[in-house]
Short mmCIF file of C-alpha atoms in Angstrom, two decimals:
data_model
loop_
_atom_site.label_atom_id
_atom_site.label_comp_id
_atom_site.label_asym_id
_atom_site.label_seq_id
_atom_site.Cartn_x
_atom_site.Cartn_y
_atom_site.Cartn_z
CA MET H 18 93.28 101.40 128.16
CA HIS H 19 95.36 101.41 124.99
CA PRO H 20 99.08 102.03 125.54
CA GLN H 21 99.22 104.69 122.81
CA VAL H 22 96.62 106.74 124.70
CA HIS H 23 99.28 107.71 127.21
CA ALA H 24 101.52 109.21 124.51
CA PRO H 25 102.20 112.96 124.75
CA ARG H 26 100.40 113.66 121.47
CA PHE H 27 97.08 112.69 123.11
CA ILE H 28 97.24 115.24 125.93
CA SER H 29 94.22 117.01 124.45
CA CYS H 30 92.14 113.84 125.06
CA VAL H 31 92.89 113.46 128.77
CA ASP H 32 89.42 114.63 129.81
CA TYR H 33 87.76 112.04 127.58
CA ILE H 34 90.06 109.31 128.87
CA GLU H 35 89.24 110.15 132.48
CA ALA H 36 85.50 110.30 131.73
CA LEU H 37 85.60 106.84 130.12
CA GLU H 38 87.63 105.35 132.98
CA LYS H 39 85.20 106.84 135.50
CA CYS H 40 82.27 105.38 133.56
CA HIS H 41 83.96 101.97 133.46
CA GLN H 42 84.14 101.98 137.27
CA GLN H 43 80.33 101.86 137.49
CA GLU H 44 78.38 98.68 138.09
CA TYR H 45 78.56 95.97 135.49
CA LEU H 46 74.85 96.00 134.66
CA LYS H 47 74.91 99.71 133.89
CA ARG H 48 77.93 99.27 131.62
CA CYS H 49 76.48 96.30 129.75
CA PHE H 50 73.51 98.43 128.66
CA GLY H 51 75.85 100.85 126.85
CA ILE H 52 75.94 103.65 129.40
CA CYS H 53 79.58 104.39 128.46
CA ASN H 54 79.05 104.49 124.68
CA ASN H 55 78.92 108.30 124.51
CA GLN H 56 82.21 108.66 126.36
CA LYS H 57 83.82 105.99 124.21
CA GLU H 58 82.70 107.65 120.97
CA ALA H 59 83.93 111.05 122.18
CA LEU H 60 87.31 109.53 123.07
CA SER H 61 87.54 107.75 119.71
CA LYS H 62 86.78 110.99 117.88
CA CYS H 63 89.37 112.89 119.91
CA LEU H 64 92.04 110.23 119.29
CA HIS H 65 91.24 110.22 115.58
CA GLU H 66 91.57 114.02 115.36
CA ALA H 67 94.85 113.91 117.29
CA ARG H 68 96.19 111.24 114.92
CA LEU H 69 95.17 113.28 111.88
CA GLU H 70 96.86 116.37 113.32
CA THR H 71 100.07 114.41 113.91
CA GLN H 72 99.87 112.94 110.41
CA LYS H 73 99.39 116.40 108.89
CA HIS H 74 102.43 117.68 110.80
CA LEU H 75 104.56 114.76 109.58
CA ILE H 76 103.46 115.27 105.96
CA LEU H 77 104.41 118.96 106.10
CA LYS H 78 107.75 118.07 107.65
CA SER H 79 108.37 115.49 104.91
CA ARG H 80 107.52 118.01 102.19
CA GLU H 81 110.01 120.48 103.63
CA LYS H 82 112.66 117.77 103.70
CA GLN H 83 111.91 116.80 100.08
CA LYS H 84 112.11 120.45 99.06
CA GLY H 85 115.58 120.63 100.61
CA PHE H 86 116.65 117.52 98.68
CA ARG H 87 115.36 118.98 95.40
CA GLU H 88 117.24 122.22 96.03
CA SER H 89 120.41 120.26 96.80
CA TRP H 90 120.09 118.26 93.58
CA LYS H 91 119.44 121.42 91.59
CA LYS H 92 122.51 123.05 93.10
CA MET H 93 124.63 120.00 92.26
CA ASP H 94 123.34 120.01 88.67
CA GLU H 95 124.07 123.73 88.34
CA GLU H 96 127.61 123.15 89.58
CA ALA H 97 128.09 120.34 87.06
CA TYR H 98 126.28 121.82 84.01
CA GLY H 99 126.17 125.55 84.68
CA GLU H 100 123.29 127.80 85.54
CA GLU H 101 119.89 126.42 84.42
CA GLU H 102 121.77 123.36 83.13
CA PHE H 103 122.97 125.25 80.02
CA LEU H 104 125.74 122.76 79.22
CA LYS H 105 123.37 119.78 79.55
CA LYS H 106 120.85 121.34 77.16
CA LEU H 107 123.63 122.15 74.70
CA LEU H 108 124.84 118.54 74.78
CA GLN H 109 121.29 117.28 74.21
CA ARG H 110 120.91 119.53 71.16
CA GLU H 111 124.20 118.28 69.73
CA LYS H 112 123.11 114.66 70.23
CA ALA H 113 119.81 115.42 68.50
CA LYS H 114 121.65 116.95 65.51
CA ARG H 115 123.81 113.84 65.19
CA GLY H 116 120.77 111.57 65.45
CA GLU H 117 121.90 109.89 68.66
CA SER H 118 119.40 108.86 71.31
#
């Protein structure tokens, strides 16, 4: 069995794992004719869904973290240039009047 199958995030697939292991304990000739294919496909589907769920959770967590960073940067800019970056916009207008880049 794959080592990652025993990870806590795959608890929902325990029944499929046990069914496949039980099938693999049957006689060799039965297994070589694909008697365990249904259990294997069900386990693969379950593992895939569990991985997607974990991935979705990590993406949401990352977005929240990025949102916090953006808010921190905005707060730092407001402290440096005033609310809604008024001072920065004023400086940009003055540069434009003078013809500076």
